[in-house]
Amino acid sequence: MRLRSLKQDQVVVGALILLAVAGMLLIVYGTRWGPWAFSDAVGYMVNARNLATGKGLGLYRPSGQFVPLVSHPPLYPLLLIALSGPQLDLVGAARLFDILSFGILVFASGFLFYRLTRSTWGAIALSGVLMVQPALVNAYTSAMSEPLFLLTEVIGSLLLLTYLEDQKPSQLVSAALVVGMAFMTRYTGAAILGTGIICLLLFDRGRLKVRLAHSAVFTLIASLPVAAFVLWSRIRYSGATPRGLKAEFDFVTQFITFAKQIPTIVYSWKPVTADMLSFPDVDPDVLRAAAKPVIVFLGLALVAVIAVTLRRIRPMLATGALKSATLRVLAYFVILLTAYLAFFGLAFVVTSPTPDVDGRTILPILPPLIFMAITITYVLVSAWPGRFWVGLAASLLIVGSIAGYASITYEPLERMHQDGSGYTSPGWRKSETIKAATRLPPDIPLISNEPIAVLFYADRWPHELNEVHANEPLSVLTRYGDGSDPTEDLFREQHGALILFDTITSQLKGLYHEQTESRVEALTAGLTKIFQGTDGAIYSYPEPGS
C-alpha cells in the first residue's frame, strides 16, 4: 500500500511538473516582445525606476511635483527592482517574474490541493485548468501586479489550509507571511487576511482561547508590513493615505450597482464562446430558445445530485472515503470569494476615487471559483463510487473546459507573440519620435497626446494634450498654443515641445468625425517642426516675428 501511494505521488508530481513547464512556455511565447503594459503597468515600473535611481518611491508629475506611491502597497515595484539586475531592466524583470510565478502557481496549486484531498485527477485537472484559463494567461503576460497578487492569494490560502490539516506552527507562520505579501501587493489582500482569521476561528483545533491566539499571531504577521508602510507614508508625506472617503453615499443603491456588474464579469470566464455554440444554418434566437429548457433540465438534475450527495457526506467522512480537509477547501474558498466581493463592494461604495469594476479588478475571485468547481466535482464523484456515468460526466466537463479554455487562449496569445501589446510592443520600442523626445532639453515643458509612452521611454512625464479627452469639439479650429488652456500657455511662453504621435488622428476621430483631418492640420498649422519621424513629429511655437 505504501509503495502504491509513493508511485501515485510520483505520478502526480511528474504530471504537475509537466503542466508547470508547459504553462511557463506559454508565458515565454506570449511575452516575446515583453509583458503588455499600459498606464498602470508603466506606473509600477516608473515607481520602481525612481526608487532604484534614488528619486524616491513615487512619480514626478508634469509640473515637477513629486507624488509618493500610497495608492498601492509597494511590494511589486520592490520585486521588479530585485529582479531587474544592474542594468535596471524592469521589463525583463516583469517578464521573468511572470514566467516563474505562473509555473509556481500551476505546480503549487495542484500539489497542495493533492496534499489536502489526495485526489490525483483533481490535482491534475486543477493545474490543467489554471494553465490554460484565458484571463489568468492574460494576467501573467502583463507587467501588472496581478501575477504577484494571485500567486500569493492562492499559495497563502493553501498553506493556511495545510496548517489546519497538519497543525504545524511553521505552516501557520508561512501562511501568514505569504498572505502578508498579498496584502503588500494590493490593499484588497485584506480580504484574504479576513478569510484566514475566520477560518482559524472556525476550523482550528483546540479551545477558543487557542484559536484566538493563533488568529492573533496570523493577523500580526500578515498585517505588520502594510501597517508599517501606511504609517511610514503618513509620517513621511504628511498624512498621505491610499484613498479618501466620499462625503456622501447611498450604501444600498451603490452596492447594488456594484453587485449587478459581477455576473457579467463571471460569465465572461466561461470556457466557451458564442462562436463555439453557433451553427451556420441555425437562427441564433431559435438556438437560444431550444437551449433554455435543456439548461433548466441540467440545472435541476445537478441540484438533485448535489442534494443526494449531501446526505452521503457524513458516512463518507466516517469511513475515510472523503477527507474533512476537502470540505475545508470548499468552505475556505467560498468564504474568500464572499469576503473579496464584500471588501471590494465596500470600497466601491465609500472610497474616492471609486475603484473600477472590471475583469482585472475582480480577477482574484477567479481562482476561488476554479478551486470550488474542482472540489465540488471531486466530492460528487467520490459520493457516487462505481457509477460510470458520474465519472464520465466529470471527465467530459473537465476535459471540455480545458479544451475550451485552450481554444480561447490561443488567438490572443498568438497575437501577443506576433505584435506585442501596449507600450512594450515593437511599434513603441522602435518609435523614432520617442527617441527624438529623449534628446529634448531637460528644462523645457513637454506636451503630448501619448504622455505615458513618453514617460515610460524618456523618463519625463509630459502634460497631456487635453483636447484628446475633451467632451466637445472646438468651435474654432485654432493651432496649438493660441488657445486659453494652461498647457498651451506653457507651450507658447516657456518654449515647450509638442510631441504629436500619429495616433492623434484616431484619438480625435470621436470628436470631429469627418473633420478630423482638418482639425489635425489646423492643430499644427504655423508651428515650427523640429522633428519629423515615421510615427509622429515634434513641434515648437514660432518665435515672435518669425
XYZ file of C-alpha atoms in Angstrom:
546
model
C 0.000 0.000 0.000
C 2.814 2.375 0.901
C 4.634 1.584 -2.360
C 1.432 2.206 -4.276
C 0.985 5.555 -2.538
C 4.575 6.506 -3.339
C 4.067 5.689 -7.025
C 0.866 7.738 -7.013
C 2.746 10.690 -5.515
C 5.418 10.393 -8.186
C 2.828 10.305 -10.967
C 1.106 13.420 -9.597
C 4.351 15.347 -9.120
C 5.565 14.368 -12.592
C 2.307 15.431 -14.212
C 2.263 18.731 -12.323
C 5.857 19.484 -13.317
C 4.955 18.916 -16.974
C 1.942 21.211 -16.680
C 4.004 23.881 -14.912
C 6.697 23.768 -17.594
C 4.036 23.935 -20.317
C 2.491 26.943 -18.581
C 5.846 28.688 -18.355
C 6.451 28.079 -22.063
C 3.077 29.662 -22.839
C 4.147 32.805 -20.995
C 7.550 32.782 -22.711
C 5.774 32.561 -26.060
C 3.265 35.295 -25.273
C 5.830 37.759 -23.915
C 8.230 37.625 -26.838
C 8.175 41.432 -27.002
C 7.807 41.810 -23.254
C 4.754 41.685 -20.979
C 1.979 44.003 -22.071
C 1.987 47.376 -20.339
C -0.471 50.240 -20.363
C -0.746 53.197 -17.967
C -0.992 51.253 -14.678
C 1.898 48.957 -15.573
C 4.018 51.939 -16.604
C 3.203 53.493 -13.232
C 4.586 50.452 -11.411
C 7.767 50.414 -13.480
C 8.383 54.151 -13.238
C 7.874 53.975 -9.454
C 10.459 51.196 -9.355
C 12.850 53.143 -11.587
C 12.576 56.283 -9.471
C 13.216 54.351 -6.266
C 16.184 52.479 -7.747
C 17.756 55.707 -9.028
C 17.385 57.499 -5.712
C 14.442 59.748 -6.619
C 12.047 58.131 -4.170
C 9.101 55.757 -4.325
C 6.668 57.764 -6.399
C 6.146 59.721 -9.614
C 7.017 63.221 -10.775
C 4.028 64.980 -12.293
C 4.463 67.153 -15.408
C 4.626 70.148 -13.054
C 7.639 68.611 -11.302
C 5.681 67.826 -8.133
C 6.656 64.514 -6.532
C 3.681 62.247 -5.785
C 4.523 59.406 -3.378
C 3.193 55.903 -4.005
C 0.413 55.417 -1.470
C -2.461 54.263 -3.689
C -0.871 50.808 -3.909
C 1.394 48.941 -1.486
C 4.991 48.797 -2.742
C 5.826 45.084 -2.962
C 5.537 44.760 -6.741
C 7.849 47.711 -7.563
C 10.320 46.383 -4.962
C 10.190 42.958 -6.592
C 10.867 44.472 -10.019
C 13.946 46.222 -8.654
C 15.208 42.984 -7.093
C 14.877 41.105 -10.397
C 15.994 43.870 -12.763
C 19.755 43.401 -12.379
C 22.498 46.037 -12.709
C 21.024 47.372 -15.977
C 17.662 48.024 -14.265
C 15.805 46.070 -16.965
C 12.332 46.414 -15.479
C 10.512 44.984 -18.495
C 12.786 41.951 -18.404
C 12.217 41.665 -14.654
C 8.436 41.696 -15.122
C 8.708 39.040 -17.829
C 10.959 36.823 -15.707
C 8.587 37.040 -12.771
C 5.569 36.290 -14.980
C 7.208 33.130 -16.294
C 8.426 31.837 -12.932
C 5.324 32.767 -10.952
C 2.953 31.158 -13.448
C 4.910 27.919 -13.239
C 4.823 28.081 -9.442
C 1.083 28.810 -9.456
C 0.296 25.844 -11.707
C 2.517 23.391 -9.815
C 1.926 24.517 -6.230
C -1.852 24.751 -6.654
C -2.096 21.181 -7.845
C 0.456 19.839 -5.386
C -1.056 21.439 -2.274
C -4.568 20.514 -3.423
C -3.357 16.908 -3.771
C -1.849 17.007 -0.285
C -5.151 18.174 1.141
C -7.533 15.912 -0.787
C -5.380 13.015 -2.069
C -7.230 13.360 -5.361
C -4.874 12.547 -8.226
C -7.165 13.563 -11.055
C -8.466 16.568 -9.107
C -4.949 17.977 -8.670
C -4.052 17.429 -12.317
C -7.373 18.858 -13.501
C -6.943 21.924 -11.293
C -3.472 22.675 -12.632
C -4.615 21.982 -16.176
C -7.452 24.495 -15.933
C -5.208 27.125 -14.331
C -2.598 26.633 -17.073
C -4.930 27.494 -19.965
C -7.542 29.785 -18.383
C -7.562 32.856 -20.691
C -7.962 35.555 -18.021
C -5.093 34.072 -15.994
C -2.824 33.705 -19.025
C -3.612 37.305 -19.947
C -2.729 38.454 -16.418
C 0.533 36.503 -16.443
C 1.624 38.096 -19.723
C 1.363 41.578 -18.187
C 3.618 43.929 -16.261
C 0.880 44.415 -13.677
C 0.719 43.408 -10.009
C -1.911 40.705 -10.663
C 0.601 37.847 -11.116
C 2.133 38.525 -7.703
C -1.232 39.050 -6.017
C -2.864 35.945 -7.486
C 0.167 33.804 -6.643
C 0.288 34.923 -3.022
C -3.507 34.718 -2.719
C -3.577 31.074 -3.802
C -0.382 29.867 -2.098
C -1.158 31.690 1.152
C -4.651 30.201 1.176
C -3.439 26.648 0.536
C -0.695 26.954 3.150
C -3.279 28.014 5.714
C -5.480 25.061 4.763
C -2.433 22.802 5.110
C -1.858 24.179 8.603
C -5.475 23.500 9.540
C -4.901 19.875 8.485
C -1.399 19.257 9.914
C -1.358 21.777 12.816
C 2.327 22.643 12.397
C 3.215 26.138 13.693
C 5.706 26.642 10.849
C 2.841 26.273 8.375
C 0.813 28.937 10.154
C 3.766 31.331 10.048
C 4.435 30.536 6.372
C 0.781 31.144 5.502
C 0.796 34.455 7.367
C 3.967 35.599 5.579
C 2.564 34.798 2.141
C -0.811 36.397 2.915
C 1.147 39.418 4.146
C 2.844 39.545 0.739
C -0.582 39.597 -0.943
C -1.587 42.453 1.378
C 1.646 44.289 0.500
C 0.804 43.909 -3.181
C -2.783 45.188 -3.124
C -4.875 46.526 -0.278
C -7.649 44.120 -1.246
C -5.386 41.484 0.304
C -7.259 42.455 3.477
C -9.990 40.101 2.237
C -7.532 37.176 2.296
C -6.425 38.178 5.781
C -10.045 38.352 6.938
C -10.772 34.946 5.413
C -7.798 33.469 7.243
C -8.977 34.856 10.570
C -12.500 33.494 10.065
C -11.237 30.049 9.093
C -8.811 29.881 12.017
C -11.662 30.660 14.396
C -13.950 28.125 12.735
C -11.649 25.249 11.836
C -8.544 25.446 14.024
C -8.231 22.817 16.740
C -8.173 23.483 20.453
C -10.217 25.643 22.735
C -11.422 29.112 21.795
C -8.520 30.704 23.653
C -6.041 28.779 21.496
C -7.848 29.656 18.270
C -7.923 33.329 19.254
C -4.188 33.235 19.979
C -3.422 31.626 16.616
C -5.642 34.173 14.856
C -3.805 36.998 16.608
C -0.404 35.634 15.540
C -1.614 35.207 11.957
C -3.054 38.734 11.894
C 0.054 40.337 13.360
C 2.467 38.687 10.935
C 0.281 39.253 7.867
C -0.674 42.873 8.569
C 2.517 44.258 10.090
C 4.285 45.109 6.773
C 1.282 47.032 5.407
C 0.696 48.767 8.737
C 4.342 49.851 8.787
C 4.139 51.112 5.189
C 0.950 53.098 5.779
C 2.343 54.594 8.996
C 5.622 55.493 7.262
C 3.695 57.094 4.383
C 1.588 59.199 6.745
C 4.641 60.410 8.673
C 6.928 60.858 5.674
C 4.368 62.536 3.427
C 2.231 64.473 5.897
C -0.837 62.312 6.271
C -0.933 60.755 2.789
C -3.474 57.926 2.640
C -4.310 55.342 -0.055
C -7.847 56.599 -0.713
C -10.199 59.217 0.646
C -13.750 58.658 1.849
C -16.750 60.014 -0.019
C -18.593 62.801 1.776
C -21.952 61.278 0.848
C -23.077 57.928 -0.485
C -26.186 55.795 -0.772
C -24.872 52.464 0.512
C -27.667 50.171 -0.681
C -28.069 51.703 -4.140
C -24.345 51.856 -4.859
C -23.676 48.365 -3.539
C -26.448 47.025 -5.792
C -24.832 48.872 -8.704
C -21.580 47.113 -7.867
C -23.205 43.699 -7.417
C -25.021 43.882 -10.761
C -21.689 44.032 -12.599
C -20.288 40.819 -11.107
C -22.399 38.221 -13.001
C -21.374 39.691 -16.362
C -17.692 39.500 -15.410
C -18.001 35.939 -14.096
C -19.927 34.892 -17.211
C -17.074 36.180 -19.383
C -14.835 33.492 -17.823
C -16.891 30.587 -19.211
C -14.912 28.010 -21.262
C -16.996 28.549 -24.403
C -17.633 31.491 -26.695
C -20.660 32.431 -28.761
C -18.811 31.291 -31.902
C -18.326 27.819 -30.446
C -22.049 27.479 -29.821
C -23.217 28.863 -33.165
C -24.307 26.872 -36.189
C -24.183 28.428 -39.681
C -27.691 27.362 -40.754
C -29.487 27.873 -37.429
C -31.061 31.121 -36.285
C -29.336 32.174 -33.003
C -32.699 33.080 -31.461
C -34.059 29.612 -32.248
C -30.927 28.040 -30.793
C -31.205 30.081 -27.599
C -34.884 29.168 -27.248
C -34.087 25.479 -27.678
C -31.201 25.638 -25.233
C -33.191 27.149 -22.366
C -35.174 24.012 -21.408
C -32.024 21.907 -21.736
C -30.133 24.222 -19.385
C -33.030 24.222 -16.923
C -33.188 20.412 -17.006
C -29.445 20.054 -16.477
C -29.561 22.594 -13.647
C -32.366 20.734 -11.880
C -30.558 17.438 -12.369
C -27.409 18.900 -10.845
C -29.350 20.268 -7.868
C -30.888 16.816 -7.318
C -27.486 15.109 -7.487
C -25.986 17.622 -5.032
C -28.943 17.146 -2.647
C -28.439 13.377 -2.583
C -24.690 13.833 -2.303
C -25.077 15.999 0.804
C -26.822 13.084 2.546
C -23.867 10.842 1.715
C -21.119 13.131 3.017
C -21.329 12.180 6.707
C -20.945 8.400 6.058
C -18.099 9.150 3.633
C -16.249 11.141 6.307
C -16.788 8.351 8.837
C -15.346 5.695 6.514
C -12.472 7.849 5.263
C -13.785 7.879 1.689
C -13.744 11.683 1.917
C -11.255 13.754 3.870
C -12.566 16.585 6.033
C -9.784 18.724 4.556
C -11.604 18.539 1.208
C -14.686 20.182 2.668
C -12.475 22.797 4.354
C -11.014 23.639 0.937
C -14.514 24.235 -0.381
C -15.610 26.224 2.663
C -12.435 28.343 2.651
C -12.776 29.426 -0.968
C -16.480 30.164 -0.572
C -15.584 32.455 2.339
C -12.697 34.024 0.398
C -14.888 34.755 -2.626
C -17.553 36.311 -0.401
C -15.002 38.311 1.594
C -13.303 39.704 -1.516
C -16.579 40.823 -3.085
C -17.752 42.317 0.217
C -14.471 44.206 0.712
C -14.327 45.453 -2.874
C -18.013 46.371 -2.807
C -17.461 48.385 0.365
C -14.528 50.194 -1.261
C -16.702 50.873 -4.320
C -19.366 52.484 -2.150
C -17.364 54.549 0.338
C -13.949 55.381 -1.150
C -12.871 58.098 -3.544
C -11.867 57.830 -6.311
C -14.291 54.961 -6.941
C -12.361 51.832 -7.991
C -13.060 50.372 -11.416
C -15.122 47.194 -11.536
C -13.859 45.072 -14.422
C -12.330 41.732 -15.274
C -8.956 42.799 -13.907
C -10.004 44.138 -10.503
C -12.430 41.237 -9.924
C -9.936 38.640 -11.216
C -8.950 37.492 -7.686
C -12.293 35.681 -7.366
C -11.463 33.509 -10.388
C -9.027 31.141 -8.592
C -11.550 30.558 -5.757
C -14.215 29.752 -8.359
C -11.894 27.258 -10.069
C -10.976 25.622 -6.747
C -14.644 25.432 -5.804
C -15.621 23.874 -9.144
C -12.888 21.205 -8.985
C -13.616 20.426 -5.316
C -17.362 20.101 -5.889
C -16.716 17.828 -8.871
C -14.383 15.677 -6.776
C -16.941 15.400 -3.950
C -19.689 14.424 -6.404
C -17.552 11.714 -7.988
C -16.496 10.426 -4.547
C -20.127 10.283 -3.412
C -21.116 8.034 -6.324
C -18.397 5.352 -6.466
C -18.712 2.824 -9.229
C -21.225 4.954 -11.140
C -19.751 5.122 -14.636
C -21.993 7.969 -15.778
C -20.829 10.225 -12.924
C -17.159 9.716 -13.743
C -17.849 10.128 -17.443
C -19.749 13.382 -16.896
C -16.973 14.752 -14.691
C -14.303 13.761 -17.216
C -16.182 15.349 -20.105
C -16.748 18.527 -18.089
C -13.085 18.909 -17.128
C -11.603 17.911 -20.486
C -14.142 20.086 -22.289
C -13.337 23.070 -20.060
C -9.600 22.686 -20.592
C -10.077 22.310 -24.351
C -12.433 25.289 -24.473
C -10.108 27.500 -22.478
C -7.122 26.440 -24.597
C -9.028 27.338 -27.755
C -9.958 30.774 -26.384
C -6.411 31.427 -25.136
C -4.699 30.590 -28.422
C -5.680 33.593 -30.552
C -4.761 36.450 -28.162
C -1.569 34.634 -27.158
C -0.569 34.252 -30.790
C -1.365 37.936 -31.377
C 0.802 38.876 -28.393
C 3.630 36.761 -29.771
C 3.452 38.372 -33.201
C 2.707 42.011 -32.361
C 3.115 42.517 -28.610
C 0.679 44.768 -26.794
C 0.741 48.162 -25.162
C 3.835 50.242 -24.649
C 6.224 47.277 -24.847
C 5.122 46.384 -28.399
C 7.627 46.706 -31.287
C 5.991 49.888 -32.578
C 6.716 51.757 -29.365
C 10.131 50.142 -28.834
C 11.256 51.300 -32.302
C 9.492 54.663 -32.259
C 11.606 57.379 -33.895
C 9.552 60.076 -32.188
C 10.204 58.554 -28.762
C 13.940 58.501 -29.466
C 13.804 62.151 -30.512
C 11.877 63.014 -27.339
C 14.694 61.610 -25.200
C 17.043 64.191 -26.746
C 14.916 67.242 -25.930
C 16.381 69.768 -23.459
C 15.540 68.787 -19.872
C 14.363 72.266 -18.845
C 11.504 72.760 -21.325
C 7.904 71.683 -20.729
C 6.610 68.798 -22.833
C 3.074 68.247 -24.101
C 1.941 65.079 -25.849
C -1.072 63.096 -26.978
C 0.750 59.983 -25.660
C 2.226 61.178 -22.341
C 2.529 57.697 -20.773
C 4.649 56.400 -23.656
C 6.999 59.372 -23.301
C 7.146 58.871 -19.532
C 7.977 55.203 -19.981
C 10.767 55.615 -22.529
C 12.071 59.157 -21.958
C 11.584 59.241 -18.166
C 9.759 62.571 -18.428
C 6.032 62.964 -17.856
C 4.619 65.425 -20.432
C 1.483 67.467 -19.934
C -1.487 65.849 -21.595
C -2.993 67.252 -24.764
C -6.347 67.995 -23.150
C -8.267 68.036 -26.393
C -7.788 64.279 -26.711
C -10.129 63.730 -23.762
C -12.471 66.671 -24.403
C -16.217 66.129 -24.343
C -16.969 68.602 -27.112
C -15.077 69.655 -30.260
C -13.681 73.161 -30.518
C -15.924 75.593 -32.356
C -12.878 77.342 -33.848
C -10.065 75.126 -35.120
C -7.013 77.028 -33.836
C -3.426 75.912 -33.822
C -1.966 74.628 -30.596
C -0.598 77.436 -28.444
C -3.175 80.015 -29.482
C -5.856 78.774 -27.107
C -6.512 79.583 -23.444
C -5.637 76.200 -21.976
C -2.855 76.478 -19.311
C -0.710 73.910 -21.112
C -0.914 75.995 -24.267
C 0.409 78.943 -22.258
C 3.357 76.789 -21.157
C 3.979 75.690 -24.719
C 3.911 79.236 -26.019
C 5.625 81.189 -23.234
C 8.198 78.651 -21.993
C 9.299 77.384 -25.424
C 7.796 73.938 -24.856
C 7.742 70.964 -27.184
C 4.558 69.412 -28.571
C 5.201 65.700 -29.159
C 2.484 64.558 -31.512
C 2.203 60.901 -32.469
C 0.233 59.641 -35.452
C -2.337 58.204 -33.037
C -3.742 61.724 -32.767
C -5.977 61.060 -35.777
C -7.747 58.095 -34.199
C -7.891 59.878 -30.834
C -9.741 62.883 -32.281
C -11.980 60.832 -34.594
C -14.735 60.551 -31.994
C -14.847 64.332 -31.579
C -14.519 65.621 -35.125
C -15.631 62.692 -37.305
C -15.318 63.750 -40.967
C -13.482 66.948 -39.906
C -10.720 65.047 -38.119
C -8.083 65.579 -40.824
C -8.875 69.290 -40.901
C -8.515 69.512 -37.127
C -5.170 67.705 -37.135
C -3.871 70.039 -39.850
C -5.116 73.131 -38.006
C -3.582 71.893 -34.750
C -0.033 72.235 -36.103
C -0.518 74.897 -38.797
C 2.196 77.521 -38.462
C 4.096 75.664 -35.710
C 7.814 75.075 -36.134
C 8.516 71.421 -36.856
C 11.711 70.453 -35.063
C 11.490 66.737 -35.811
C 9.661 64.514 -38.266
C 9.585 60.734 -37.819
C 7.714 57.849 -39.353
C 5.323 57.704 -36.397
C 4.985 61.342 -35.363
C 6.536 64.770 -35.136
C 7.712 67.332 -32.572
C 6.750 70.993 -32.765
C 7.613 74.261 -31.053
C 5.774 77.565 -31.009
C 7.288 80.023 -33.512
C 9.258 82.951 -32.194
C 7.507 86.344 -32.478
C 8.060 87.844 -35.902
C 9.136 84.571 -37.484
